[in-house]
GROMACS .gro file of C-alpha atoms in nm:
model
  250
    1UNK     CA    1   1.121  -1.977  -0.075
    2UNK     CA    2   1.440  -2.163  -0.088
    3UNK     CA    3   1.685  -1.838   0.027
    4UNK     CA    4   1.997  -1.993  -0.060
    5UNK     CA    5   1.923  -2.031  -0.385
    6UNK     CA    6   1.785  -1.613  -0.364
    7UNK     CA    7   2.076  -1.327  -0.466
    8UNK     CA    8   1.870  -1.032  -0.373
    9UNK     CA    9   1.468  -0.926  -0.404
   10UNK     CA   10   1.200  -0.715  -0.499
   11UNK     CA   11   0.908  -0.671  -0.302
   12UNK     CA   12   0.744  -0.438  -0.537
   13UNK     CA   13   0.741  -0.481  -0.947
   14UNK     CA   14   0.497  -0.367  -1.198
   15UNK     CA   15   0.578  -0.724  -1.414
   16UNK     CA   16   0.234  -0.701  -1.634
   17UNK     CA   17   0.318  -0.309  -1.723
   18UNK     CA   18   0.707  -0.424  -1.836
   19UNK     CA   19   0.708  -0.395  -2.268
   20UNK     CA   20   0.835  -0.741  -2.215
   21UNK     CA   21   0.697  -0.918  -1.883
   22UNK     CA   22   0.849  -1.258  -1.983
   23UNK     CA   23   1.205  -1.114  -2.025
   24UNK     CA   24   1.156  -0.953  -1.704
   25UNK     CA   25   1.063  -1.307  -1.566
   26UNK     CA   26   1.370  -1.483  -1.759
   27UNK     CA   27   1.619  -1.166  -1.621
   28UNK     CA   28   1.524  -1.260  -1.262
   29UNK     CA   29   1.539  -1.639  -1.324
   30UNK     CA   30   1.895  -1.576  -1.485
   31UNK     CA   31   2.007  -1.346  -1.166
   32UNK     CA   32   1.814  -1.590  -0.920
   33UNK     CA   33   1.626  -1.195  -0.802
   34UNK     CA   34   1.295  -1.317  -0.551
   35UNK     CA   35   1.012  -1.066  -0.717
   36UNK     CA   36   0.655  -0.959  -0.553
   37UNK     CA   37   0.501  -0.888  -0.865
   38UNK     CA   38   0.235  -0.673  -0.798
   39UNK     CA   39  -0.098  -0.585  -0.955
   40UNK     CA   40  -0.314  -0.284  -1.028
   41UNK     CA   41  -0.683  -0.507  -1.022
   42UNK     CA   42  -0.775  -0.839  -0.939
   43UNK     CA   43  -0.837  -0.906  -1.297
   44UNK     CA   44  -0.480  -0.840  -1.384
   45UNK     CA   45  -0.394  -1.075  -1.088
   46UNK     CA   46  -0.545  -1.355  -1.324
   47UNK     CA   47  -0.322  -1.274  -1.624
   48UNK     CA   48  -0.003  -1.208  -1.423
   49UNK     CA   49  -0.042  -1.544  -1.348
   50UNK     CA   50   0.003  -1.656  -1.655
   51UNK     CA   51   0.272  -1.451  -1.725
   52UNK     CA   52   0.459  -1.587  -1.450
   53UNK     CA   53   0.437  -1.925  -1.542
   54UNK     CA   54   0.585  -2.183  -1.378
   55UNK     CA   55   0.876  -1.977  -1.231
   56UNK     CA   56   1.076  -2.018  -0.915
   57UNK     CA   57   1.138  -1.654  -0.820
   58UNK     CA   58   0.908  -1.478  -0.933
   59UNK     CA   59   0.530  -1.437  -0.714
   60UNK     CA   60   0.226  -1.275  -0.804
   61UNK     CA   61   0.055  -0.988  -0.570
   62UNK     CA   62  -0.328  -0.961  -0.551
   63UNK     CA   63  -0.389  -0.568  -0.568
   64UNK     CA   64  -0.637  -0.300  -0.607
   65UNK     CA   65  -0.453   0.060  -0.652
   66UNK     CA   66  -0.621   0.341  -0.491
   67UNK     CA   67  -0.609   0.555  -0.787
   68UNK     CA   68  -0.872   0.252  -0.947
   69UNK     CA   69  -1.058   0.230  -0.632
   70UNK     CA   70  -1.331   0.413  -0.757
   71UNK     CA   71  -1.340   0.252  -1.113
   72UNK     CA   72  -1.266  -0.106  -1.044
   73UNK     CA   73  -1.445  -0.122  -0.674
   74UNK     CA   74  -1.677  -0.353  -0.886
   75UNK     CA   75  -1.393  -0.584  -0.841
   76UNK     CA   76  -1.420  -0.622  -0.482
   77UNK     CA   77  -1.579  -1.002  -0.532
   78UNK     CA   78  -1.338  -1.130  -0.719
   79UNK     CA   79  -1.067  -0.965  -0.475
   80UNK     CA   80  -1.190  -1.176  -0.189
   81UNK     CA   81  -1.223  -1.495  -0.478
   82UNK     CA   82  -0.899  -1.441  -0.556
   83UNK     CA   83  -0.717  -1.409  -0.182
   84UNK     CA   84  -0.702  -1.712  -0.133
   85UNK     CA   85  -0.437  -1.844  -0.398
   86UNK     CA   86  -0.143  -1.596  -0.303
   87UNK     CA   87   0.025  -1.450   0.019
   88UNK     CA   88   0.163  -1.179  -0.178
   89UNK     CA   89  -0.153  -0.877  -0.123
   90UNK     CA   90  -0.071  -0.495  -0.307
   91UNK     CA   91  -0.072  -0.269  -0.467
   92UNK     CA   92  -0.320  -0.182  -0.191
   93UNK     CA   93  -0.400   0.191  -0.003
   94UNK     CA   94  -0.465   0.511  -0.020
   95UNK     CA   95  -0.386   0.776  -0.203
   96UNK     CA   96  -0.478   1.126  -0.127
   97UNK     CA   97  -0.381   1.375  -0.415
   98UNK     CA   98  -0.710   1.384  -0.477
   99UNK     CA   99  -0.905   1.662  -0.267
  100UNK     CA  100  -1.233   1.508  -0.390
  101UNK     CA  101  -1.422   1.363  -0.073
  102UNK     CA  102  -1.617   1.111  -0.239
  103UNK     CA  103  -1.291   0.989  -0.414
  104UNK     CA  104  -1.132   0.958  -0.070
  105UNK     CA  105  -1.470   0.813   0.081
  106UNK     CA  106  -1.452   0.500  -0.180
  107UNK     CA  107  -1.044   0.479  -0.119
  108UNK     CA  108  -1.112   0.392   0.257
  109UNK     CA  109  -1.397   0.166   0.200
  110UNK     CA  110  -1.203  -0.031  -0.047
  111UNK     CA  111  -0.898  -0.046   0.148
  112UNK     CA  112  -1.021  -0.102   0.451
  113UNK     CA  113  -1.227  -0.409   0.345
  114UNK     CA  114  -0.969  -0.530   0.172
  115UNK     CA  115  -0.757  -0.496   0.512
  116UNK     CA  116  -1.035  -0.720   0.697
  117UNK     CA  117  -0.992  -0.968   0.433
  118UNK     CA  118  -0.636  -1.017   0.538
  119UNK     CA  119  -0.648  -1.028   0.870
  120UNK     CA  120  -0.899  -1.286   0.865
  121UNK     CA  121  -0.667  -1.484   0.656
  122UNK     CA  122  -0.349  -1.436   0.899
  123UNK     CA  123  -0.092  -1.524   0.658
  124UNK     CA  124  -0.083  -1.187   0.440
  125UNK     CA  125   0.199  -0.997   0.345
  126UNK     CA  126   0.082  -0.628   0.174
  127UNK     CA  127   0.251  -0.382   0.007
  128UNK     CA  128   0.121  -0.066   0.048
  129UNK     CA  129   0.083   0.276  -0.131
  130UNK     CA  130   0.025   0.584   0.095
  131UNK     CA  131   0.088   0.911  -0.053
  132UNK     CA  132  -0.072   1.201   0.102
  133UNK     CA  133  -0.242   0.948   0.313
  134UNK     CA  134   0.046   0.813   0.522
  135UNK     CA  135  -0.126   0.905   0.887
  136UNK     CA  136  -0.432   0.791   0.733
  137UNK     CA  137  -0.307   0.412   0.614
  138UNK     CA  138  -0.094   0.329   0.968
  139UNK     CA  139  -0.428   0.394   1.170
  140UNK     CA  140  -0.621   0.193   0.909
  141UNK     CA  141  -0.354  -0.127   0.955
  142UNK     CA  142  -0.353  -0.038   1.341
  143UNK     CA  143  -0.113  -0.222   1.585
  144UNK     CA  144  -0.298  -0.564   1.544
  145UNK     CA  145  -0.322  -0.677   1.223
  146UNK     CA  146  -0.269  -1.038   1.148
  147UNK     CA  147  -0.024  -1.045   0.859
  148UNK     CA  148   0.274  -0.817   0.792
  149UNK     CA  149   0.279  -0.473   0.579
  150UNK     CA  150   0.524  -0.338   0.373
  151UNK     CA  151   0.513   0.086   0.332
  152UNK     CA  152   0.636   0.119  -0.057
  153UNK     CA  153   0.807   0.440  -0.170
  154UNK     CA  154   0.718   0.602   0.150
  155UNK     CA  155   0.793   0.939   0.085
  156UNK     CA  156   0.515   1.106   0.371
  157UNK     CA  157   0.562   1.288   0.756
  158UNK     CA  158   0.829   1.126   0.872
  159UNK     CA  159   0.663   1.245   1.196
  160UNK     CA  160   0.395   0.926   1.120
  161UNK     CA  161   0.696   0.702   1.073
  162UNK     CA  162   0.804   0.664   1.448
  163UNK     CA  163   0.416   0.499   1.430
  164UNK     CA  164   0.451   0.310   1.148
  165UNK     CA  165   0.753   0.096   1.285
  166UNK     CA  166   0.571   0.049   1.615
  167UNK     CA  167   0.249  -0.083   1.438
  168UNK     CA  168   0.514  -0.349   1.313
  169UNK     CA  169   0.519  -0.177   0.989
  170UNK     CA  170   0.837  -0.235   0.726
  171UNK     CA  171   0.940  -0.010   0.428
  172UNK     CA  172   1.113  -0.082   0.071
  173UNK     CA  173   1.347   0.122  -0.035
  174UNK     CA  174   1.380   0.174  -0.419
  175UNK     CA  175   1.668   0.342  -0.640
  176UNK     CA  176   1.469   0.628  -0.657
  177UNK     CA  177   1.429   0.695  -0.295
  178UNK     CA  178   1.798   0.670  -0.271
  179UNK     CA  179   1.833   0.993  -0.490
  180UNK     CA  180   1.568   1.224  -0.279
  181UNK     CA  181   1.642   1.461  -0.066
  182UNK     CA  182   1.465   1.351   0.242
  183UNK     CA  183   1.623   0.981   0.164
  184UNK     CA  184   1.882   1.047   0.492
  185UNK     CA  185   1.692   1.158   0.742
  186UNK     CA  186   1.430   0.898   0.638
  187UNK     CA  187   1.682   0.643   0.671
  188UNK     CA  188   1.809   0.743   1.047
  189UNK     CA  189   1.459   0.711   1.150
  190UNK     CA  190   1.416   0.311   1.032
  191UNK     CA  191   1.594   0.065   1.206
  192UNK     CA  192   1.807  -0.188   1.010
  193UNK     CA  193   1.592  -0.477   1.056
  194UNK     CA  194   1.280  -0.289   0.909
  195UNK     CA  195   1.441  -0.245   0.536
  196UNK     CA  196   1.374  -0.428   0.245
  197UNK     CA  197   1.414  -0.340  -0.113
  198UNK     CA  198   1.215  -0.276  -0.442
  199UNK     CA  199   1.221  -0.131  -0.785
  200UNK     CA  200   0.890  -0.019  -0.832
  201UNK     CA  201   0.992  -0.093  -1.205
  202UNK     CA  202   0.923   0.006  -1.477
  203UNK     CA  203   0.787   0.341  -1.317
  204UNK     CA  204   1.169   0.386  -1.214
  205UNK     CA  205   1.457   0.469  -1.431
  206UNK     CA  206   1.825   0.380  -1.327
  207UNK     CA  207   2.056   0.651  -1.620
  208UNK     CA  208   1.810   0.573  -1.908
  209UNK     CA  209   1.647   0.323  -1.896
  210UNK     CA  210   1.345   0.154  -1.643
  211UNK     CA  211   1.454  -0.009  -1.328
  212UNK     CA  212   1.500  -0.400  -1.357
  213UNK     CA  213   1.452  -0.652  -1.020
  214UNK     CA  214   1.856  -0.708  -1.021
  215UNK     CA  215   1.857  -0.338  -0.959
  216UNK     CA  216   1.794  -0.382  -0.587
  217UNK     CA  217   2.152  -0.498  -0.559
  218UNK     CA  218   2.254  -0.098  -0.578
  219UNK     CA  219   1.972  -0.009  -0.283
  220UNK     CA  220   2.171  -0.297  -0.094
  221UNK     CA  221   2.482  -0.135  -0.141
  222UNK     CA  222   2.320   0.245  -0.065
  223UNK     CA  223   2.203   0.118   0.239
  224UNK     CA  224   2.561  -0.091   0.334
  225UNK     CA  225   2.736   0.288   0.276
  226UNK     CA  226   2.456   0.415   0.572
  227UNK     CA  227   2.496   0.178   0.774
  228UNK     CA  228   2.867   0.137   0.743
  229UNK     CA  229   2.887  -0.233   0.723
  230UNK     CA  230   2.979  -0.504   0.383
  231UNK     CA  231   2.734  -0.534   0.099
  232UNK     CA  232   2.736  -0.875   0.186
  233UNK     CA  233   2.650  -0.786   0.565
  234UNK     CA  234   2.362  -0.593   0.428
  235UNK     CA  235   2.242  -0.844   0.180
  236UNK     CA  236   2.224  -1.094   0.499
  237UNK     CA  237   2.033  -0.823   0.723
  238UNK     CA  238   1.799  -0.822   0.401
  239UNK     CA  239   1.732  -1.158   0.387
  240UNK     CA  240   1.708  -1.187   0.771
  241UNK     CA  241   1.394  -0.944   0.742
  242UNK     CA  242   1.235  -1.062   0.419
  243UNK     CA  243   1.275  -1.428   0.635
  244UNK     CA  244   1.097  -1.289   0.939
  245UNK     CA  245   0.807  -1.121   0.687
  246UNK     CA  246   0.761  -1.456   0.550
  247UNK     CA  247   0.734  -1.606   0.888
  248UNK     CA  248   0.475  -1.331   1.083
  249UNK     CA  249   0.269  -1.559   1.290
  250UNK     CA  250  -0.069  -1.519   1.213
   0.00000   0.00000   0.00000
């Protein structure tokens, strides 16, 4: 990534699930916004890809959502066929609403296969889902994994945080998060140079209408308010962690 040419970015879009992908595309062309766009199955993977084009900001995410573990864990083989042509690895996890064992059972084995598969590569940057399973998805990644993991949307313990951030974990923050309840006292608990920022579009609305990947420029400012320093200081702390993400040594 060329980062001077970057304004802000979003490690965690839905582009494929948009009404419009390509405008979504040509809005974070226009606003120079860096996107992750994720996936949902490795088969969607393929045709984000050729949504995305040829584009300079925006990057597609090989995923396989916990919620389609159990449907789509046929697409295991083309998960591991696939790993090879992206960095970008989510949405990925575990999600534990749930009470069905079996359901749970498959989660894990997906996920956690899907976790070996990265760290043998090295060079993998995930972004991960975790709800109701946040204890559950930091002991999975463990303290050694050979790549770099984003938490997305955490909205779990924040008792399992304090081991999140020494497993090396980081966490995007979305507009919605901003708005919760629990938003400051999760905040006092991350350091600054564990942040980055998402959308989560279009599952998030900013007034009415579904969060865009320029919209991270208002979770910039949120978090310059917290941390009482410039918008500008923030967007630089920002950038400083999305750099050393990029860089994880393998």
């Amino acid at each position: 990534m060329v980062f001077h040419a970057v304004n802000s970015f979003d490690t965690h879009c839905h582009l494929d699930l948009y009404p419009d992908p390509r405008a979504v595309v040509r809005e974070a062309e226009r606003t120079q916004t860096y996107v992750v766009a994720v996936t949902n199955t490795p088969s969607v993977f393929q045709a984000t890809q050729q949504l995305i084009g040829n584009s300079r900001f925006v990057r597609p995410a090989l995923g396989l959502h916990p919620e389609l573990a159990v449907e789509r864990r046929g697409e295991l083989p083309l998960f591991q066929q696939l790993l090879p042509q992206t960095r970008y690895v989510g949405e990925v996890g575990l999600d534990f609403v749930s009470n069905d064992k079996q359901v749970r059972i498959t989660q894990q084995r997906v996920f956690s296969q899907i976790l070996e598969w990265s760290h043998l590569a090295g060079d993998k940057i995930l972004t991960i889902h975790s709800r109701r399973a946040e204890k559950e998805v930091v002991e999975a990644i463990g303290a050694n994994f050979r790549g770099a993991a984003i938490l997305h949307w955490y909205s779990g313990s924040l008792a399992v945080v304090e081991q999140a951030l020494a497993n090396g974990l980081y966490f995007s923050i979305n507009p919605a998060m901003t708005r919760s309840k629990r938003f400051p006292d999760l905040l006092r608990l991350i350091p600054i140079d564990r942040l980055l920022t998402e959308t989560d579009g279009p599952f998030v609305q900013i007034g009415q209408r579904v969060a865009l990947p320029p919209d991270v420029a208002q979770v910039s400012v949120i978090l310059a308010s917290t941390w009482q320093i410039t918008p500008e200081e923030m967007t630089k702390v920002l950038f400083a962690n999305l750099r050393r993400l990029l860089v994880t040594p393998s």
